[in-house]
Amino acid sequence: MELSKLDAIDCKILEVLQRDGRISNVDLAAEVHLSAPQCFRRVRALEERGVVRGYRALVSGPSLGLAVTAFVSVNIEGAAFERVRDIERQLRDFPEVLEIHTVSGDSDYLLKVVASDLRHLGQLLTDRLMQIKGIADVRSMVCLEEVKPPSALPVSGT
Amino acid sequence: MELSKLDAIDCKILEVLQRDGRISNVDLAAEVHLSAPQCFRRVRALEERGVVRGYRALVSGPSLGLAVTAFVSVNIEGAAFERVRDIERQLRDFPEVLEIHTVSGDSDYLLKVVASDLRHLGQLLTDRLMQIKGIADVRSMVCLEEVKPPSALPVSGT
DNA sequence: ACTGAAATCGCGTCAAC
DNA sequence: GTTGACGCGATTTCAGT
């Protein structure tokens, strides 16, 4: 967890694994100029320390019929502040809601959502999110173009 | 690319791979009740069709010293519309800028950015983003809590 | 044509130096 | 930190349906 113990080789490993999470240990070892067992020990240590939180396949939304991405800002009614955790749980339970952040600024929450089309998005926002008691001011920003796709975290040592 | 050819087993495979991108082929085969070669062929087909776009290690921002996440909305000055692609390239080149979307609504772009602390974030916004010619109205929403972390795309067949 | 059994080869992984 | 060894898994081939 502490960066104190992340040296340049750890950083290089993280950079490679963020690019190709399925690289073989021997190829990774070669890329970072380490012997395979050494490299393996480093990777396991990074996993155990929680620096590497897991590995995910990146799936294309459109291939799954999810053509629409939107960011949705949500406010909570003043009278509902004691039920925020319950509201959060309800939001979290929607599979279309991929991310939920509480944020500073004009709105309380910012959500990233996907939907198959605009009709589905509208139905999700109007008939489901807005029906949650305590939610007000649902505003959506539909993504028109992906100028930079979700990218790797910058690693200082490079 | 077409969902027409995604049957229930493909969906199950995608679901598992989004959860554990490094699962071994034999374990994956067992989970979806397929023989190993069959499962292997399915996965390769999904990769070749672009349904699976790659595999990524998930790295913890805080362990890298990146404690702050923010969403930043950006507008382009009317006079600069012919230079949008150049502005986009400049935005894309910041390693702290993880995602860029063009969006409908009040702002032209929505960015997801990371920084080591608020000082770094402020410096990034004021001294670097706002210095780009043609950019106006930089507004930031600092993430306070991650209520739902970036999650798997919902797969219909489940 | 598609499935699964078998066979090979390379890698992950551990133990000893 | 490196070398070597062992066993398992990935990947291909091939025969059967």
Short mmCIF file of C-alpha atoms (C1' of nucleotides) in Angstrom, two decimals:
data_model
loop_
_atom_site.label_atom_id
_atom_site.label_comp_id
_atom_site.label_asym_id
_atom_site.label_seq_id
_atom_site.Cartn_x
_atom_site.Cartn_y
_atom_site.Cartn_z
CA MET A 1 0.00 0.00 0.00
CA GLU A 2 2.80 2.45 0.76
CA LEU A 3 4.64 3.87 -2.15
CA SER A 4 7.80 3.81 -0.09
CA LYS A 5 8.48 0.32 -1.29
CA LEU A 6 7.71 0.83 -4.98
CA ASP A 7 11.01 1.00 -6.78
CA ALA A 8 11.58 1.60 -10.47
CA ILE A 9 11.16 -2.07 -11.35
CA ASP A 10 7.84 -2.30 -9.51
CA CYS A 11 6.67 0.72 -11.46
CA LYS A 12 7.72 -0.85 -14.71
CA ILE A 13 5.88 -4.04 -13.80
CA LEU A 14 2.71 -2.07 -13.02
CA GLU A 15 2.98 -0.24 -16.29
CA VAL A 16 3.25 -3.46 -18.26
CA LEU A 17 0.45 -5.19 -16.36
CA GLN A 18 -1.86 -2.24 -16.91
CA ARG A 19 -1.21 -2.57 -20.61
CA ASP A 20 -1.41 -6.37 -20.79
CA GLY A 21 -2.89 -8.05 -17.74
CA ARG A 22 -2.46 -11.49 -19.23
CA ILE A 23 1.20 -11.33 -20.14
CA SER A 24 3.07 -14.47 -19.14
CA ASN A 25 5.42 -14.23 -16.22
CA VAL A 26 8.46 -15.02 -18.37
CA ASP A 27 7.63 -12.32 -20.91
CA LEU A 28 7.03 -9.85 -18.14
CA ALA A 29 10.33 -10.83 -16.55
CA ALA A 30 12.09 -10.21 -19.84
CA GLU A 31 10.48 -6.79 -20.25
CA VAL A 32 11.62 -5.65 -16.84
CA HIS A 33 15.01 -7.40 -17.04
CA LEU A 34 14.47 -9.76 -14.15
CA SER A 35 14.67 -13.51 -13.76
CA ALA A 36 11.31 -15.21 -13.87
CA PRO A 37 11.17 -16.21 -10.20
CA GLN A 38 12.20 -12.74 -9.10
CA CYS A 39 9.58 -11.19 -11.25
CA PHE A 40 7.01 -13.62 -9.98
CA ARG A 41 7.82 -12.73 -6.36
CA ARG A 42 7.47 -9.03 -7.15
CA VAL A 43 4.10 -9.48 -8.79
CA ARG A 44 2.80 -11.59 -5.93
CA ALA A 45 4.03 -9.01 -3.44
CA LEU A 46 2.25 -6.26 -5.35
CA GLU A 47 -0.93 -8.31 -5.34
CA GLU A 48 -0.67 -9.09 -1.65
CA ARG A 49 -0.01 -5.48 -0.74
CA GLY A 50 -3.12 -4.48 -2.63
CA VAL A 51 -1.27 -2.43 -5.22
CA VAL A 52 -2.64 -4.74 -7.88
CA ARG A 53 -6.31 -5.11 -7.06
CA GLY A 54 -7.16 -7.67 -9.71
CA TYR A 55 -7.29 -8.38 -13.39
CA ARG A 56 -10.17 -7.63 -15.71
CA ALA A 57 -11.04 -8.36 -19.29
CA LEU A 58 -11.97 -5.21 -21.12
CA VAL A 59 -15.23 -5.82 -22.96
CA SER A 60 -16.55 -3.63 -25.75
CA GLY A 61 -19.88 -2.07 -24.79
CA PRO A 62 -21.21 -1.88 -28.36
CA SER A 63 -20.61 -5.61 -28.89
CA LEU A 64 -22.90 -6.24 -25.96
CA GLY A 65 -25.55 -3.98 -27.41
CA LEU A 66 -24.70 -1.15 -25.02
CA ALA A 67 -24.35 1.73 -27.42
CA VAL A 68 -24.94 4.60 -25.03
CA THR A 69 -22.76 5.86 -22.19
CA ALA A 70 -23.76 8.80 -20.03
CA PHE A 71 -22.67 10.61 -16.93
CA VAL A 72 -25.51 11.43 -14.61
CA SER A 73 -25.40 13.92 -11.78
CA VAL A 74 -27.79 13.37 -8.92
CA ASN A 75 -28.80 15.40 -5.89
CA ILE A 76 -30.34 14.26 -2.65
CA GLU A 77 -33.27 16.14 -1.18
CA GLY A 78 -32.41 17.89 2.05
CA ALA A 79 -35.11 15.96 3.85
CA ALA A 80 -33.57 12.63 2.85
CA PHE A 81 -30.07 13.06 4.23
CA GLU A 82 -30.56 10.43 6.88
CA ARG A 83 -31.34 7.84 4.20
CA VAL A 84 -28.33 8.44 1.96
CA ARG A 85 -26.83 5.01 2.57
CA ASP A 86 -30.07 3.37 1.56
CA ILE A 87 -30.28 5.51 -1.54
CA GLU A 88 -26.69 4.63 -2.41
CA ARG A 89 -27.49 0.95 -2.09
CA GLN A 90 -30.43 1.31 -4.45
CA LEU A 91 -28.27 3.13 -6.98
CA ARG A 92 -25.53 0.54 -6.67
CA ASP A 93 -27.93 -2.27 -7.43
CA PHE A 94 -28.59 -1.11 -10.98
CA PRO A 95 -26.33 -3.09 -13.31
CA GLU A 96 -26.45 -0.20 -15.79
CA VAL A 97 -24.84 2.05 -13.18
CA LEU A 98 -21.15 1.29 -13.59
CA GLU A 99 -19.65 3.86 -11.24
CA ILE A 100 -20.90 6.06 -8.42
CA HIS A 101 -18.86 8.88 -6.93
CA THR A 102 -19.79 11.44 -4.35
CA VAL A 103 -18.39 14.71 -5.58
CA SER A 104 -17.83 18.29 -4.57
CA GLY A 105 -19.64 20.97 -6.51
CA ASP A 106 -23.20 21.46 -7.62
CA SER A 107 -24.28 17.83 -7.35
CA ASP A 108 -23.99 15.19 -4.70
CA TYR A 109 -23.32 12.18 -6.91
CA LEU A 110 -21.85 11.56 -10.30
CA LEU A 111 -22.77 8.26 -11.98
CA LYS A 112 -21.47 6.59 -15.07
CA VAL A 113 -24.20 4.58 -16.74
CA VAL A 114 -24.61 2.50 -19.89
CA ALA A 115 -27.72 1.68 -21.86
CA SER A 116 -28.58 -0.04 -25.09
CA ASP A 117 -30.03 3.10 -26.65
CA LEU A 118 -31.43 6.49 -25.73
CA ARG A 119 -34.83 5.01 -25.11
CA HIS A 120 -33.38 2.64 -22.56
CA LEU A 121 -31.40 5.48 -20.99
CA GLY A 122 -34.47 7.65 -20.72
CA GLN A 123 -36.45 4.85 -19.18
CA LEU A 124 -33.67 4.14 -16.69
CA LEU A 125 -33.44 7.78 -15.63
CA THR A 126 -37.11 8.64 -15.58
CA ASP A 127 -38.80 5.45 -14.50
CA ARG A 128 -36.18 4.05 -12.21
CA LEU A 129 -33.60 6.51 -10.86
CA MET A 130 -36.05 9.38 -10.44
CA GLN A 131 -38.49 7.08 -8.68
CA ILE A 132 -36.10 6.54 -5.81
CA LYS A 133 -37.40 8.45 -2.82
CA GLY A 134 -35.06 11.27 -1.85
CA ILE A 135 -33.50 11.76 -5.26
CA ALA A 136 -33.84 15.10 -6.99
CA ASP A 137 -32.21 16.93 -9.86
CA VAL A 138 -31.19 14.09 -12.13
CA ARG A 139 -29.13 15.60 -14.94
CA SER A 140 -27.49 13.59 -17.68
CA MET A 141 -24.57 14.18 -20.00
CA VAL A 142 -24.69 11.72 -22.87
CA CYS A 143 -21.26 10.73 -24.20
CA LEU A 144 -20.95 11.61 -27.86
CA GLU A 145 -17.38 10.61 -28.56
CA GLU A 146 -14.68 8.86 -26.61
CA VAL A 147 -11.66 11.10 -27.13
CA LYS A 148 -9.49 9.15 -24.70
CA PRO A 149 -10.60 5.74 -23.47
CA PRO A 150 -10.14 4.78 -19.82
CA SER A 151 -6.36 4.71 -19.52
CA ALA A 152 -3.66 3.41 -17.26
CA LEU A 153 -2.73 5.27 -14.11
CA PRO A 154 0.50 7.19 -14.56
CA VAL A 155 3.40 5.52 -12.80
CA SER A 156 6.01 7.91 -11.55
CA GLY A 157 9.03 5.71 -12.19
CA THR A 158 8.73 6.05 -15.96
CA MET B 1 -18.85 -7.35 -33.03
CA GLU B 2 -22.48 -8.26 -33.62
CA LEU B 3 -24.40 -9.45 -30.64
CA SER B 4 -26.25 -11.85 -32.90
CA LYS B 5 -23.59 -14.43 -32.31
CA LEU B 6 -23.26 -14.00 -28.56
CA ASP B 7 -25.04 -16.95 -27.03
CA ALA B 8 -25.58 -17.67 -23.36
CA ILE B 9 -22.20 -19.36 -22.97
CA ASP B 10 -20.35 -16.43 -24.55
CA CYS B 11 -22.11 -14.15 -22.10
CA LYS B 12 -21.11 -16.32 -19.19
CA ILE B 13 -17.51 -16.31 -20.40
CA LEU B 14 -17.52 -12.52 -20.64
CA GLU B 15 -18.97 -12.26 -17.19
CA VAL B 16 -16.27 -14.45 -15.69
CA LEU B 17 -13.45 -12.73 -17.59
CA GLN B 18 -14.64 -9.32 -16.45
CA ARG B 19 -14.44 -10.58 -12.89
CA ASP B 20 -11.13 -12.41 -13.22
CA GLY B 21 -9.15 -11.63 -16.33
CA ARG B 22 -6.39 -14.02 -15.38
CA ILE B 23 -8.42 -17.14 -14.77
CA SER B 24 -6.88 -20.21 -16.34
CA ASN B 25 -8.54 -21.64 -19.38
CA VAL B 26 -9.32 -24.91 -17.62
CA ASP B 27 -10.98 -23.18 -14.68
CA LEU B 28 -12.94 -20.97 -17.03
CA ALA B 29 -13.99 -24.03 -19.01
CA ALA B 30 -15.21 -25.68 -15.82
CA GLU B 31 -17.21 -22.60 -14.81
CA VAL B 32 -19.03 -22.47 -18.10
CA HIS B 33 -19.36 -26.26 -18.44
CA LEU B 34 -17.28 -26.60 -21.57
CA SER B 35 -14.29 -28.69 -22.53
CA ALA B 36 -10.99 -26.82 -22.40
CA PRO B 37 -10.42 -26.66 -26.17
CA GLN B 38 -13.98 -25.52 -26.79
CA CYS B 39 -13.67 -22.82 -24.21
CA PHE B 40 -10.33 -21.78 -25.63
CA ARG B 41 -11.81 -21.46 -29.11
CA ARG B 42 -14.67 -19.33 -27.78
CA VAL B 43 -12.33 -16.97 -25.96
CA ARG B 44 -10.09 -16.59 -28.98
CA ALA B 45 -13.10 -15.89 -31.17
CA LEU B 46 -14.33 -13.24 -28.75
CA GLU B 47 -10.90 -11.63 -28.80
CA GLU B 48 -10.68 -11.72 -32.57
CA ARG B 49 -14.15 -10.27 -33.00
CA GLY B 50 -13.14 -7.40 -30.75
CA VAL B 51 -15.67 -8.24 -28.07
CA VAL B 52 -12.79 -8.69 -25.64
CA ARG B 53 -10.58 -5.68 -26.20
CA GLY B 54 -7.77 -6.69 -23.88
CA TYR B 55 -6.83 -7.49 -20.33
CA ARG B 56 -5.74 -5.00 -17.71
CA ALA B 57 -4.36 -5.17 -14.23
CA LEU B 58 -6.36 -2.97 -11.89
CA VAL B 59 -3.95 -0.82 -9.94
CA SER B 60 -4.84 1.04 -6.78
CA GLY B 61 -4.42 4.80 -7.23
CA PRO B 62 -3.59 5.51 -3.60
CA SER B 63 -0.74 2.97 -3.64
CA LEU B 64 0.81 4.97 -6.45
CA GLY B 65 0.46 8.18 -4.49
CA LEU B 66 -2.55 9.29 -6.51
CA ALA B 67 -4.96 10.19 -3.74
CA VAL B 68 -7.24 12.54 -5.66
CA THR B 69 -9.67 11.79 -8.45
CA ALA B 70 -11.76 14.46 -10.09
CA PHE B 71 -14.11 14.94 -12.99
CA VAL B 72 -13.45 18.09 -14.94
CA SER B 73 -15.79 19.71 -17.40
CA VAL B 74 -14.26 21.81 -20.12
CA ASN B 75 -15.65 24.16 -22.74
CA ILE B 76 -14.11 25.30 -25.98
CA GLU B 77 -14.23 28.95 -26.94
CA GLY B 78 -16.40 29.62 -29.93
CA ALA B 79 -13.46 31.13 -31.77
CA ALA B 80 -11.42 27.95 -31.38
CA PHE B 81 -13.78 25.42 -32.93
CA GLU B 82 -11.53 24.81 -35.90
CA ARG B 83 -8.75 23.71 -33.57
CA VAL B 84 -10.69 21.18 -31.49
CA ARG B 85 -8.68 18.20 -32.69
CA ASP B 86 -5.48 19.90 -31.69
CA ILE B 87 -6.91 20.78 -28.30
CA GLU B 88 -8.05 17.20 -27.85
CA ARG B 89 -4.56 15.96 -28.62
CA GLN B 90 -3.09 18.27 -26.01
CA LEU B 91 -5.59 17.07 -23.43
CA ARG B 92 -4.93 13.46 -24.30
CA ASP B 93 -1.22 13.88 -23.77
CA PHE B 94 -1.55 14.54 -20.04
CA PRO B 95 -0.95 11.27 -18.20
CA GLU B 96 -3.11 12.55 -15.33
CA VAL B 97 -6.06 12.77 -17.71
CA LEU B 98 -7.39 9.22 -17.71
CA GLU B 99 -10.53 9.66 -19.79
CA ILE B 100 -11.91 12.25 -22.16
CA HIS B 101 -15.48 12.24 -23.39
CA THR B 102 -17.32 14.74 -25.51
CA VAL B 103 -20.73 15.12 -23.95
CA SER B 104 -24.09 16.66 -24.50
CA GLY B 105 -25.21 19.34 -22.08
CA ASP B 106 -23.62 22.41 -20.63
CA SER B 107 -20.02 21.46 -21.32
CA ASP B 108 -18.17 20.18 -24.33
CA TYR B 109 -15.84 17.72 -22.61
CA LEU B 110 -15.85 15.69 -19.46
CA LEU B 111 -12.47 14.49 -18.20
CA LYS B 112 -11.54 12.07 -15.47
CA VAL B 113 -8.24 13.07 -13.90
CA VAL B 114 -6.04 11.87 -11.06
CA ALA B 115 -3.52 13.76 -8.99
CA SER B 116 -1.37 13.13 -5.98
CA ASP B 117 -3.09 15.78 -3.87
CA LEU B 118 -5.26 18.87 -4.20
CA ARG B 119 -2.22 21.03 -4.74
CA HIS B 120 -1.21 18.92 -7.71
CA LEU B 121 -4.78 18.98 -9.02
CA GLY B 122 -4.96 22.74 -8.74
CA GLN B 123 -1.66 23.14 -10.49
CA LEU B 124 -2.76 20.79 -13.26
CA LEU B 125 -6.00 22.66 -13.83
CA THR B 126 -4.75 26.21 -13.49
CA ASP B 127 -1.25 26.07 -14.87
CA ARG B 128 -1.67 23.46 -17.52
CA LEU B 129 -5.24 22.79 -18.71
CA MET B 130 -6.34 26.41 -18.53
CA GLN B 131 -3.24 27.49 -20.40
CA ILE B 132 -4.30 25.61 -23.51
CA LYS B 133 -5.42 28.13 -26.07
CA GLY B 134 -9.11 27.82 -26.82
CA ILE B 135 -10.11 26.25 -23.51
CA ALA B 136 -12.60 28.07 -21.32
CA ASP B 137 -14.80 27.26 -18.35
CA VAL B 138 -12.78 24.59 -16.59
CA ARG B 139 -14.95 23.27 -13.75
CA SER B 140 -13.95 20.46 -11.45
CA MET B 141 -15.83 17.99 -9.30
CA VAL B 142 -13.49 16.39 -6.81
CA CYS B 143 -14.41 12.82 -5.90
CA LEU B 144 -15.03 12.49 -2.20
CA GLU B 145 -16.08 8.88 -1.92
CA GLU B 146 -16.24 5.96 -4.29
CA VAL B 147 -19.69 4.54 -3.69
CA LYS B 148 -19.42 2.02 -6.53
CA PRO B 149 -16.06 1.32 -8.14
CA PRO B 150 -15.79 0.93 -11.92
CA SER B 151 -17.80 -2.22 -12.52
CA ALA B 152 -18.35 -4.84 -15.15
CA LEU B 153 -20.65 -4.20 -18.07
CA PRO B 154 -23.97 -5.96 -17.61
CA VAL B 155 -24.27 -9.02 -19.81
CA SER B 156 -27.77 -9.76 -20.94
CA GLY B 157 -27.53 -13.55 -20.91
CA THR B 158 -27.39 -13.70 -17.11
"C1'" DA C 1 -18.70 -29.36 -39.32
"C1'" DC C 2 -18.05 -29.77 -34.71
"C1'" DT C 3 -16.70 -32.05 -30.52
"C1'" DG C 4 -13.62 -33.87 -27.25
"C1'" DA C 5 -9.47 -37.02 -26.22
"C1'" DA C 6 -4.81 -37.17 -26.25
"C1'" DA C 7 -0.19 -35.56 -26.82
"C1'" DT C 8 3.27 -32.02 -26.64
"C1'" DC C 9 5.42 -28.21 -25.21
"C1'" DG C 10 6.21 -24.33 -22.49
"C1'" DC C 11 5.26 -21.95 -18.29
"C1'" DG C 12 4.31 -21.28 -13.35
"C1'" DT C 13 6.05 -22.31 -9.17
"C1'" DC C 14 8.81 -24.02 -5.55
"C1'" DA C 15 13.10 -25.54 -3.29
"C1'" DA C 16 17.84 -25.46 -2.85
"C1'" DC C 17 22.03 -23.11 -3.58
"C1'" DG D 1 19.16 -13.48 -6.88
"C1'" DT D 2 19.80 -17.60 -9.72
"C1'" DT D 3 19.51 -22.23 -11.32
"C1'" DG D 4 17.13 -26.48 -11.75
"C1'" DA D 5 13.22 -29.57 -11.42
"C1'" DC D 6 8.47 -30.89 -11.28
"C1'" DG D 7 3.76 -30.75 -12.48
"C1'" DC D 8 0.12 -28.36 -14.53
"C1'" DG D 9 -2.01 -25.74 -18.11
"C1'" DA D 10 -2.18 -23.90 -22.82
"C1'" DT D 11 -2.60 -25.10 -27.40
"C1'" DT D 12 -2.66 -28.25 -31.45
"C1'" DT D 13 -3.70 -32.35 -33.70
"C1'" DC D 14 -6.53 -35.92 -34.79
"C1'" DA D 15 -10.08 -39.22 -34.76
"C1'" DG D 16 -15.00 -40.01 -34.03
"C1'" DT D 17 -19.77 -38.47 -34.54
#
